[in-house]
Short mmCIF file of N, CA and C in Angstrom, two decimals:
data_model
loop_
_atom_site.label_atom_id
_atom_site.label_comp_id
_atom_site.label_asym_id
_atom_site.label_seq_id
_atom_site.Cartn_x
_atom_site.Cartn_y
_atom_site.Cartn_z
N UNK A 1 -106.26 38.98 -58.51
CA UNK A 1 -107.42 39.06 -57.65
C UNK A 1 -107.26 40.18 -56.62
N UNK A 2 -105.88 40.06 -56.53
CA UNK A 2 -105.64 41.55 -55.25
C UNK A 2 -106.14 42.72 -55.86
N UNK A 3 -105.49 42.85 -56.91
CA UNK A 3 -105.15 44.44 -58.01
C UNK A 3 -107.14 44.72 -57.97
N UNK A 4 -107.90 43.33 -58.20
CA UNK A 4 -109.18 44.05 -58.46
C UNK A 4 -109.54 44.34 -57.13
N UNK A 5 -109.59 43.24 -56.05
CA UNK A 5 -110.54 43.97 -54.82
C UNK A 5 -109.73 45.06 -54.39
N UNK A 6 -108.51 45.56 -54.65
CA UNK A 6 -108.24 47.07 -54.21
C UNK A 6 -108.88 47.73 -54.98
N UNK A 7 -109.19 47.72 -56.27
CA UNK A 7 -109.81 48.41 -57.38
C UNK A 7 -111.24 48.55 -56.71
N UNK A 8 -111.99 47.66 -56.27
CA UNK A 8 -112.97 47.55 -55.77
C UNK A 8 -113.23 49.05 -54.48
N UNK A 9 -112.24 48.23 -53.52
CA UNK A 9 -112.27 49.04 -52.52
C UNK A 9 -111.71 50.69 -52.56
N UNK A 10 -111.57 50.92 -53.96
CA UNK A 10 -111.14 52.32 -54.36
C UNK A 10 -112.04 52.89 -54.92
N UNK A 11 -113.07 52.31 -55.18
CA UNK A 11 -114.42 52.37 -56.16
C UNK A 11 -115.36 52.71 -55.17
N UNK A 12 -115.47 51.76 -54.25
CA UNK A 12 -116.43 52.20 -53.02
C UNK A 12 -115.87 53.31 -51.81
N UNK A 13 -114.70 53.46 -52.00
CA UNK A 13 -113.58 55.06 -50.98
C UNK A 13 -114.65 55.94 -52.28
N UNK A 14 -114.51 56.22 -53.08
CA UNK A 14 -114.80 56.91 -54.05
C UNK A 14 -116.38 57.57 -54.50
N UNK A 15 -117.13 56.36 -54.29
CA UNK A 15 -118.78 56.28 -54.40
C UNK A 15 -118.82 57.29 -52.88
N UNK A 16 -118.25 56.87 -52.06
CA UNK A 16 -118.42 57.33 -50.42
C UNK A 16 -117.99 58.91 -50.30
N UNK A 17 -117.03 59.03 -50.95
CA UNK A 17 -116.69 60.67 -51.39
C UNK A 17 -117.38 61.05 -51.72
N UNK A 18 -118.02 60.84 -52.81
CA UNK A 18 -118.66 61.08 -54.00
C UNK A 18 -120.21 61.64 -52.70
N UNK A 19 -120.84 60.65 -52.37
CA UNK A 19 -121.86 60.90 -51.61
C UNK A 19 -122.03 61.87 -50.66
N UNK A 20 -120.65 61.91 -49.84
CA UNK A 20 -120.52 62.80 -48.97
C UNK A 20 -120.67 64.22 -49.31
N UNK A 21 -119.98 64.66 -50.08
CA UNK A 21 -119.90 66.20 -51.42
C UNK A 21 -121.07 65.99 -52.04
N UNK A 22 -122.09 65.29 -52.21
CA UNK A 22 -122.97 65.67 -52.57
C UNK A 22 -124.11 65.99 -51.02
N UNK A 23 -123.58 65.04 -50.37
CA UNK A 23 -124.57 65.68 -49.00
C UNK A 23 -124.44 67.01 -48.58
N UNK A 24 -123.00 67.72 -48.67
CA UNK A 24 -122.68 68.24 -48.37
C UNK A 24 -123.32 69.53 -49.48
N UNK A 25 -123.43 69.44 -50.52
CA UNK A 25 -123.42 70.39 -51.33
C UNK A 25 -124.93 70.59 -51.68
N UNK A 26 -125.83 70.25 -50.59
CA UNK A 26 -127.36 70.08 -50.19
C UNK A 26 -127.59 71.58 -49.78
N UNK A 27 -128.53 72.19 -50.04
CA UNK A 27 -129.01 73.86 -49.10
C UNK A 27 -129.24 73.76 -47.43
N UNK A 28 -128.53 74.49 -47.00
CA UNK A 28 -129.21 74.29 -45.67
C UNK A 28 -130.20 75.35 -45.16
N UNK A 29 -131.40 74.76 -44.74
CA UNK A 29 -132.66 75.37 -44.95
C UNK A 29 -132.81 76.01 -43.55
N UNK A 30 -133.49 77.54 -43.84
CA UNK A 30 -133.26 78.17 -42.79
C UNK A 30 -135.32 78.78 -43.05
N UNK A 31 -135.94 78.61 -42.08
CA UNK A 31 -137.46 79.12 -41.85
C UNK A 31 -137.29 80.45 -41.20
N UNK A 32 -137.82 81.02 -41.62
CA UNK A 32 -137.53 82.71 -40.08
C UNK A 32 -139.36 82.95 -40.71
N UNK A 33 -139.95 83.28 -39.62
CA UNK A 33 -140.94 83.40 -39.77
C UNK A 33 -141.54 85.47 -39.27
N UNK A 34 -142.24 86.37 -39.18
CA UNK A 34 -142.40 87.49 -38.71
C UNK A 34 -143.54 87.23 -37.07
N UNK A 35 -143.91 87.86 -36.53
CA UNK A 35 -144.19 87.51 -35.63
C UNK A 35 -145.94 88.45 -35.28
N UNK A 36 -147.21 87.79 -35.67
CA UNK A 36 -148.01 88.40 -36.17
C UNK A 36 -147.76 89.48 -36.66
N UNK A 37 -148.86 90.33 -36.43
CA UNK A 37 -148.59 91.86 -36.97
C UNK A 37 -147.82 92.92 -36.11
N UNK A 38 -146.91 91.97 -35.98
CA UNK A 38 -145.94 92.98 -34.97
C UNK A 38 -144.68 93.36 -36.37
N UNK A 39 -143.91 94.38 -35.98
CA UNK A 39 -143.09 94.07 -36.90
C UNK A 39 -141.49 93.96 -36.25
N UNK A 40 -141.77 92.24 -36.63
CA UNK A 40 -140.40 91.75 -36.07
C UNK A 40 -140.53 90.12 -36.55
N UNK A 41 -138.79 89.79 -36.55
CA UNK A 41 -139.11 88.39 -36.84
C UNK A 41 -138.87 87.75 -35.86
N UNK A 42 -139.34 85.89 -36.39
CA UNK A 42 -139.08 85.12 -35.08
C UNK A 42 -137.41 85.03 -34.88
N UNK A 43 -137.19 85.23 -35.18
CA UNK A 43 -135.46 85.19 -34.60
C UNK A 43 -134.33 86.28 -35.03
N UNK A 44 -133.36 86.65 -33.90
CA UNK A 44 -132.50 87.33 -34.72
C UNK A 44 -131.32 87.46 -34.62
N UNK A 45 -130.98 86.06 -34.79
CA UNK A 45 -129.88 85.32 -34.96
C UNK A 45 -129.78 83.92 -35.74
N UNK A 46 -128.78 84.21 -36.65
CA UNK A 46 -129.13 83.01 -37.62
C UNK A 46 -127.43 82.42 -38.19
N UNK A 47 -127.34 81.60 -37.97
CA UNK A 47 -125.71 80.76 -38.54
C UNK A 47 -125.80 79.75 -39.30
N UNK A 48 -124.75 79.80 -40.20
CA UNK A 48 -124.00 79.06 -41.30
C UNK A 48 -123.00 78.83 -41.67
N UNK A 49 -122.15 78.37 -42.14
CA UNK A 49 -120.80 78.13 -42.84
C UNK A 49 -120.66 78.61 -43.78
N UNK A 50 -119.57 79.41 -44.05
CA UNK A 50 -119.01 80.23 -45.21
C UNK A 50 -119.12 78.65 -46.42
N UNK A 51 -119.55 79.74 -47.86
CA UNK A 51 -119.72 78.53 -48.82
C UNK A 51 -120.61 77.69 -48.95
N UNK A 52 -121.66 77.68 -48.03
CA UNK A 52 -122.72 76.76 -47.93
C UNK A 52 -123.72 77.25 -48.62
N UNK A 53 -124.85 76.54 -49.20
CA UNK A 53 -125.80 77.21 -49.95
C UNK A 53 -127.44 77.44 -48.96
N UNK A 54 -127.61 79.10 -48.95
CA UNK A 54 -128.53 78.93 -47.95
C UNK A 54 -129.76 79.05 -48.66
N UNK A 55 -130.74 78.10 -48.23
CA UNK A 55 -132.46 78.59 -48.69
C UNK A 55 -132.96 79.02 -47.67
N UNK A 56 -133.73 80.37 -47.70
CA UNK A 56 -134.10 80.62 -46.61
C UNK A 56 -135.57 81.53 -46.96
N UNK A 57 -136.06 80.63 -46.08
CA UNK A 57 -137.83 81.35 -46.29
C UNK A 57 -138.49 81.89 -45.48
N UNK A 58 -138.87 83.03 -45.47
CA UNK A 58 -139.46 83.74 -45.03
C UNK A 58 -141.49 83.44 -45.02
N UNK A 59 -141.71 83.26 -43.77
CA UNK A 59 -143.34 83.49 -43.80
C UNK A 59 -144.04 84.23 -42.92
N UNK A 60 -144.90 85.23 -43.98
CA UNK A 60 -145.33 86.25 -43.24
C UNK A 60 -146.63 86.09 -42.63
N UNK A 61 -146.96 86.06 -40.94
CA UNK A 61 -147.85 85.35 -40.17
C UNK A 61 -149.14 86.26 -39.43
N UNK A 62 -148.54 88.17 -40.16
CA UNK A 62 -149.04 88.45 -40.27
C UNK A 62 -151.03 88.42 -40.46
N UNK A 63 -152.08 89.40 -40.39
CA UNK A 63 -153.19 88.97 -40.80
C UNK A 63 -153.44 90.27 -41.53
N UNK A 64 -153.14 91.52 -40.85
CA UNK A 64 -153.25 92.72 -41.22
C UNK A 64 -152.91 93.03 -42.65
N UNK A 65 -154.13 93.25 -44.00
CA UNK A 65 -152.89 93.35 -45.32
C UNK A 65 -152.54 94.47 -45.32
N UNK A 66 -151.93 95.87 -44.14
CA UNK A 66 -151.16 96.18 -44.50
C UNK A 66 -149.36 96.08 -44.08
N UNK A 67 -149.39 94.83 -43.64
CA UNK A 67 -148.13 94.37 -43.24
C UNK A 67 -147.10 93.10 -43.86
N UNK A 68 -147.29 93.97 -45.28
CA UNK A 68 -146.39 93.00 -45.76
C UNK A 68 -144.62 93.32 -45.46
N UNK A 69 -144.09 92.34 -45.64
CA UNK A 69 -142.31 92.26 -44.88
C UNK A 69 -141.37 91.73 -46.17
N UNK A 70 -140.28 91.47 -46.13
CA UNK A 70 -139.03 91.22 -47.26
C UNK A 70 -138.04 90.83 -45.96
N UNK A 71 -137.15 90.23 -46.25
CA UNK A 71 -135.56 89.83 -45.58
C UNK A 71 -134.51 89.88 -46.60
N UNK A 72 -133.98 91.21 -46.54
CA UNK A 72 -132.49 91.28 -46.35
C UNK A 72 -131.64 91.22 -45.82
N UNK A 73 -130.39 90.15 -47.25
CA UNK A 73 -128.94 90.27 -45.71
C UNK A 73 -127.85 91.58 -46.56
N UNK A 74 -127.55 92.29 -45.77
CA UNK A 74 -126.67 93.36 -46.25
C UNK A 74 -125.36 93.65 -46.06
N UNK A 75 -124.26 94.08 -46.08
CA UNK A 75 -122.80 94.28 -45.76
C UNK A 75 -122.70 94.86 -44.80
N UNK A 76 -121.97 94.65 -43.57
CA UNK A 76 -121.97 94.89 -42.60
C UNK A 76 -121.86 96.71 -42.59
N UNK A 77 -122.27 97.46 -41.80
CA UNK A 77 -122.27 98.97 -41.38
C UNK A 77 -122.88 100.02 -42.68
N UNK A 78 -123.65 99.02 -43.23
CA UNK A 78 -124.40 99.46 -44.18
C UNK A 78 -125.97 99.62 -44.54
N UNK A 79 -126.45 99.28 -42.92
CA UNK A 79 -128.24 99.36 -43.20
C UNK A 79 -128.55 100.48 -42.89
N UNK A 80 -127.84 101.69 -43.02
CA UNK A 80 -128.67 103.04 -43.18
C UNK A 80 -129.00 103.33 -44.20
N UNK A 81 -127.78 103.04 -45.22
CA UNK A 81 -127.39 103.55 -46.54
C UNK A 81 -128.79 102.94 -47.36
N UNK A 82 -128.61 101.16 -46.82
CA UNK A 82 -129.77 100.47 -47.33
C UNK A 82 -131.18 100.90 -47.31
N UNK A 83 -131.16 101.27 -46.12
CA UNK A 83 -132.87 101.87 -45.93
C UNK A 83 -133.16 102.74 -46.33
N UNK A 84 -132.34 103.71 -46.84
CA UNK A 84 -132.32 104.97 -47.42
C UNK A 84 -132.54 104.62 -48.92
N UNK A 85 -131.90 103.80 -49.65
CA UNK A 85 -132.25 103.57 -51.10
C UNK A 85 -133.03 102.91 -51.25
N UNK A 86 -133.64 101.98 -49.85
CA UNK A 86 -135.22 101.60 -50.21
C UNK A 86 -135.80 102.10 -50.49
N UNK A 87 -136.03 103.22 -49.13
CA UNK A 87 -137.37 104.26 -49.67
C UNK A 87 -136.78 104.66 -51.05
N UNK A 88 -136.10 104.99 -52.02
CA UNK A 88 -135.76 105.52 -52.92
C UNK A 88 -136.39 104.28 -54.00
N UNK A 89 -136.12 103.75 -54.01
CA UNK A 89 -136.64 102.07 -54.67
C UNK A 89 -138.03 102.43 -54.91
N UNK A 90 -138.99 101.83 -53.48
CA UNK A 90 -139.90 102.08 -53.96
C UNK A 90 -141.05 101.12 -53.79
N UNK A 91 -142.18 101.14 -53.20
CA UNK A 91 -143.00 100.56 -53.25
C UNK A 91 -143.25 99.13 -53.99
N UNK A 92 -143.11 99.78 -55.88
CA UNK A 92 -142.57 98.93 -56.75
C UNK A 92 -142.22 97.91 -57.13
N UNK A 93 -141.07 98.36 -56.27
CA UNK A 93 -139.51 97.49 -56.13
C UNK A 93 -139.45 96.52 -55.02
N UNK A 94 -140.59 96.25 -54.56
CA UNK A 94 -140.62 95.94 -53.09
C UNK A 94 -139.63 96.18 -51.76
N UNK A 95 -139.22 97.75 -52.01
CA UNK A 95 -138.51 98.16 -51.02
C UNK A 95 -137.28 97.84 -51.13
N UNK A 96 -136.68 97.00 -52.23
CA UNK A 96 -135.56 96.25 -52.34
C UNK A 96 -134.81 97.26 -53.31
N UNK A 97 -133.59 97.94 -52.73
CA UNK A 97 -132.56 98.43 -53.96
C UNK A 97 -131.71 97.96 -54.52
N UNK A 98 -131.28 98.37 -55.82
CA UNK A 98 -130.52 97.41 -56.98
C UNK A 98 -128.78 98.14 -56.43
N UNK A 99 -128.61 97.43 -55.27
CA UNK A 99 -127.18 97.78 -54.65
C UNK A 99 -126.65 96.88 -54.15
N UNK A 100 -125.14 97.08 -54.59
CA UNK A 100 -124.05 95.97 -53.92
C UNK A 100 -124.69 95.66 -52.69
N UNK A 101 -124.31 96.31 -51.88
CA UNK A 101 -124.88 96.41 -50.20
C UNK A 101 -125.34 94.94 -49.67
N UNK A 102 -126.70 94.91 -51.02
CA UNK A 102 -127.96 93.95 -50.49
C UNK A 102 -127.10 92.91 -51.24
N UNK A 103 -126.79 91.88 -50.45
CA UNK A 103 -126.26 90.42 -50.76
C UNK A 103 -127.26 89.31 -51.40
N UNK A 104 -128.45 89.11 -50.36
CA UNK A 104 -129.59 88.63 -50.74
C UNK A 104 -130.52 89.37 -50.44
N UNK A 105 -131.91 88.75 -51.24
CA UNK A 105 -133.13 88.86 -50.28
C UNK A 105 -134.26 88.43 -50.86
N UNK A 106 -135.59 88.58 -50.00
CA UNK A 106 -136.91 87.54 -50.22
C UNK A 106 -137.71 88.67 -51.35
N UNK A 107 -137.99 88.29 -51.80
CA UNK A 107 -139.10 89.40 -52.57
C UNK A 107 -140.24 89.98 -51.18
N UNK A 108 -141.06 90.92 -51.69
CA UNK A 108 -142.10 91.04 -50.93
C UNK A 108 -143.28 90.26 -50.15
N UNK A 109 -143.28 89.95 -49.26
CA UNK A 109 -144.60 88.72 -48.64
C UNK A 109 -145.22 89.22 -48.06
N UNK A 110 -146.46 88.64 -48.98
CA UNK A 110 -147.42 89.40 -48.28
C UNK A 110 -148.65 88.91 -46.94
N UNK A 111 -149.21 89.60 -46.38
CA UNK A 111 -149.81 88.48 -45.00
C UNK A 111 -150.26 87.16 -45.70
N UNK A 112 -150.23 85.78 -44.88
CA UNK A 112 -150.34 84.85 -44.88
C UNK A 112 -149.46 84.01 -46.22
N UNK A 113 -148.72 84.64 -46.44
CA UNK A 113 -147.85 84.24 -48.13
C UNK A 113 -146.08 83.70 -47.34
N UNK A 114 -145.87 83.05 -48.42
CA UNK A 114 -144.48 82.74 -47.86
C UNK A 114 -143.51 83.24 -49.47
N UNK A 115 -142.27 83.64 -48.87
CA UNK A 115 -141.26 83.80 -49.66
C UNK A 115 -140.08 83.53 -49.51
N UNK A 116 -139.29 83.43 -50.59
CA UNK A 116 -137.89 82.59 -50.48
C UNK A 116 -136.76 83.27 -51.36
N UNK A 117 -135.52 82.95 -50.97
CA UNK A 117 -134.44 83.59 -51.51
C UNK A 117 -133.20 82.03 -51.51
N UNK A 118 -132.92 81.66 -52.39
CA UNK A 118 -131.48 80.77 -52.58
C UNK A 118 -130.31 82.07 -52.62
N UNK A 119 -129.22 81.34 -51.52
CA UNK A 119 -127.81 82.23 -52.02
C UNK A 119 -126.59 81.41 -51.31
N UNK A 120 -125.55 81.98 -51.89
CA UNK A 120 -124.44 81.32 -51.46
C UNK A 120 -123.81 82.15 -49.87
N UNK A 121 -123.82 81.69 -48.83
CA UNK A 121 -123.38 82.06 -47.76
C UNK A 121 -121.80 83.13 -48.18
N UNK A 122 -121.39 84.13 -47.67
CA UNK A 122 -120.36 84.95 -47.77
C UNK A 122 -119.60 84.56 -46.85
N UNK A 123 -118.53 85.04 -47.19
CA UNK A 123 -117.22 84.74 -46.45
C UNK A 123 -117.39 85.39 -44.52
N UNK A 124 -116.70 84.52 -44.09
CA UNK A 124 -117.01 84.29 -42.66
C UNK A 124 -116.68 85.91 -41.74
N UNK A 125 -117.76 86.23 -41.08
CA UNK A 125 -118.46 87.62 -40.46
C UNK A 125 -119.57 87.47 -40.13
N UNK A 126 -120.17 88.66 -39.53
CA UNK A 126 -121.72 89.05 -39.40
C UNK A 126 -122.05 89.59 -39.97
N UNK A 127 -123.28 89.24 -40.90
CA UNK A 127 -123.90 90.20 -41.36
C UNK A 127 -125.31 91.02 -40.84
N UNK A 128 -125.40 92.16 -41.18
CA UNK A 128 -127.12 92.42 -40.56
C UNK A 128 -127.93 91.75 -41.29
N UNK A 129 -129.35 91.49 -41.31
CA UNK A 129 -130.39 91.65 -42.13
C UNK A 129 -131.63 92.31 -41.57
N UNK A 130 -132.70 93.08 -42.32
CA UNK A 130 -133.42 93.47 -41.99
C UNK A 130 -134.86 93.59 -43.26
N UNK A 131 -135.69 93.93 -42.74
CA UNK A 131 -136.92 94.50 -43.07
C UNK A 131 -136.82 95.84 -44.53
N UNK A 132 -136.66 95.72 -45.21
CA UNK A 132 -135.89 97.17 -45.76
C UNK A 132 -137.62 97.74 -46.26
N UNK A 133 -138.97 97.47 -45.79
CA UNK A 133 -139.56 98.75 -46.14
C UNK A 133 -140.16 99.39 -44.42
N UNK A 134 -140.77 100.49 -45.07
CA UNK A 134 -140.46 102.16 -44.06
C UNK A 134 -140.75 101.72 -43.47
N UNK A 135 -139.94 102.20 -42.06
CA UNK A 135 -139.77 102.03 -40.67
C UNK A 135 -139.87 100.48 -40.18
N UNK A 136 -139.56 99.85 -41.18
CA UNK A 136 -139.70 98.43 -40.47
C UNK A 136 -137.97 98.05 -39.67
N UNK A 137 -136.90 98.15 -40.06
CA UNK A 137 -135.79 97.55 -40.13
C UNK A 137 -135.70 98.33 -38.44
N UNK A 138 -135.78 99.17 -38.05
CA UNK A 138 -135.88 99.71 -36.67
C UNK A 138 -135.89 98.27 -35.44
N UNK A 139 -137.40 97.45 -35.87
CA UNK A 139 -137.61 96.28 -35.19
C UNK A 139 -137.31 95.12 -36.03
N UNK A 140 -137.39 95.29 -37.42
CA UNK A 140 -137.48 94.08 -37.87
C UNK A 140 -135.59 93.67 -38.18
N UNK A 141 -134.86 93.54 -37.39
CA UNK A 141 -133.46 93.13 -37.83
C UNK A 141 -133.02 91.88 -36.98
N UNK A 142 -131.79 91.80 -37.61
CA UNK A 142 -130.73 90.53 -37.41
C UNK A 142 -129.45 90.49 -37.77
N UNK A 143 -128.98 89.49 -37.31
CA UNK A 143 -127.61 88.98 -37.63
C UNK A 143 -127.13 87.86 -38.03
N UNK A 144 -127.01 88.05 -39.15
CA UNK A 144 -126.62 86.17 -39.65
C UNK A 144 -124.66 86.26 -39.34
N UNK A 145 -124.53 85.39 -38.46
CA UNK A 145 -123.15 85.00 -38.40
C UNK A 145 -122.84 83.61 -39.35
N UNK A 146 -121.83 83.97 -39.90
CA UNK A 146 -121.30 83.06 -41.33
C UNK A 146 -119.97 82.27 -40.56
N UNK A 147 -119.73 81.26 -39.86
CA UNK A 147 -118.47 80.58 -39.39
C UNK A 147 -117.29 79.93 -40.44
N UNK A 148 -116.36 79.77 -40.47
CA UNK A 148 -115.47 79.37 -41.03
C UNK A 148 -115.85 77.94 -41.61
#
């Protein structure tokens, strides 16, 4: 009778693990919104834990259609390079270049539209993010700090 209710109580240590790693292994949801037709977002500062899975959506609150926006996060001392192979990208491309650099990012949103990007948080630093079409990243930037 012992051998089972330890069995028991190793079953429910276990279910309780079990639950926890799955709570844990939940997205943690991040909103950043732009800030009418200004070009800038509502925040620009944003944190997470290295390893965590981030969803993060972007909505553009914009009214003006010619102010559509994107959020990239990029490698640190690298958003010149980035903005530079935007414009090279391309309208297209929604401003987005096919480079290491860019870690994540939202597709194009357009006024009153929302967009989203799933990714796995990077190892613990700051990263920038920004706006990557023309002349936006000037105002439209940030810093996602990634904690241990």
């Amino acid at each position: 009778m012992k051998r089972a209710g330890l069995l028991g109580l190793a079953g429910v240590a276990g279910a309780a693990w079990m639950m926890s790693v799955s709570a844990c292994s939940k997205p943690v949801e991040i909103s950043l919104s732009t800030v009418g037709n200004t070009m800038a977002y509502s925040t620009s500062a944003l944190t997470v834990h290295a390893g965590q899975t981030v969803h993060l959506t972007l909505k553009n609150a914009a009214t003006d259609p010619t102010m559509s926006h994107n959020w990239a996060l990029v490698r640190p001392g690298t958003q010149a390079s980035v903005e530079a192979e935007a414009q090279k990208a391309g309208e297209a491309a929604g401003f987005i270049p096919l480079v290491a650099d860019v870690l994540a990012h939202t597709p194009q949103v357009k006024p009153g539209q929302t967009g989203d990007v799933t990714f796995p948080a990077p190892p613990p630093g700051t990263y920038p993010y920004l706006c990557t079409n023309p002349g936006h990243a000037q105002s439209m930037k940030g810093v996602l700090t990634v904690a241990p």
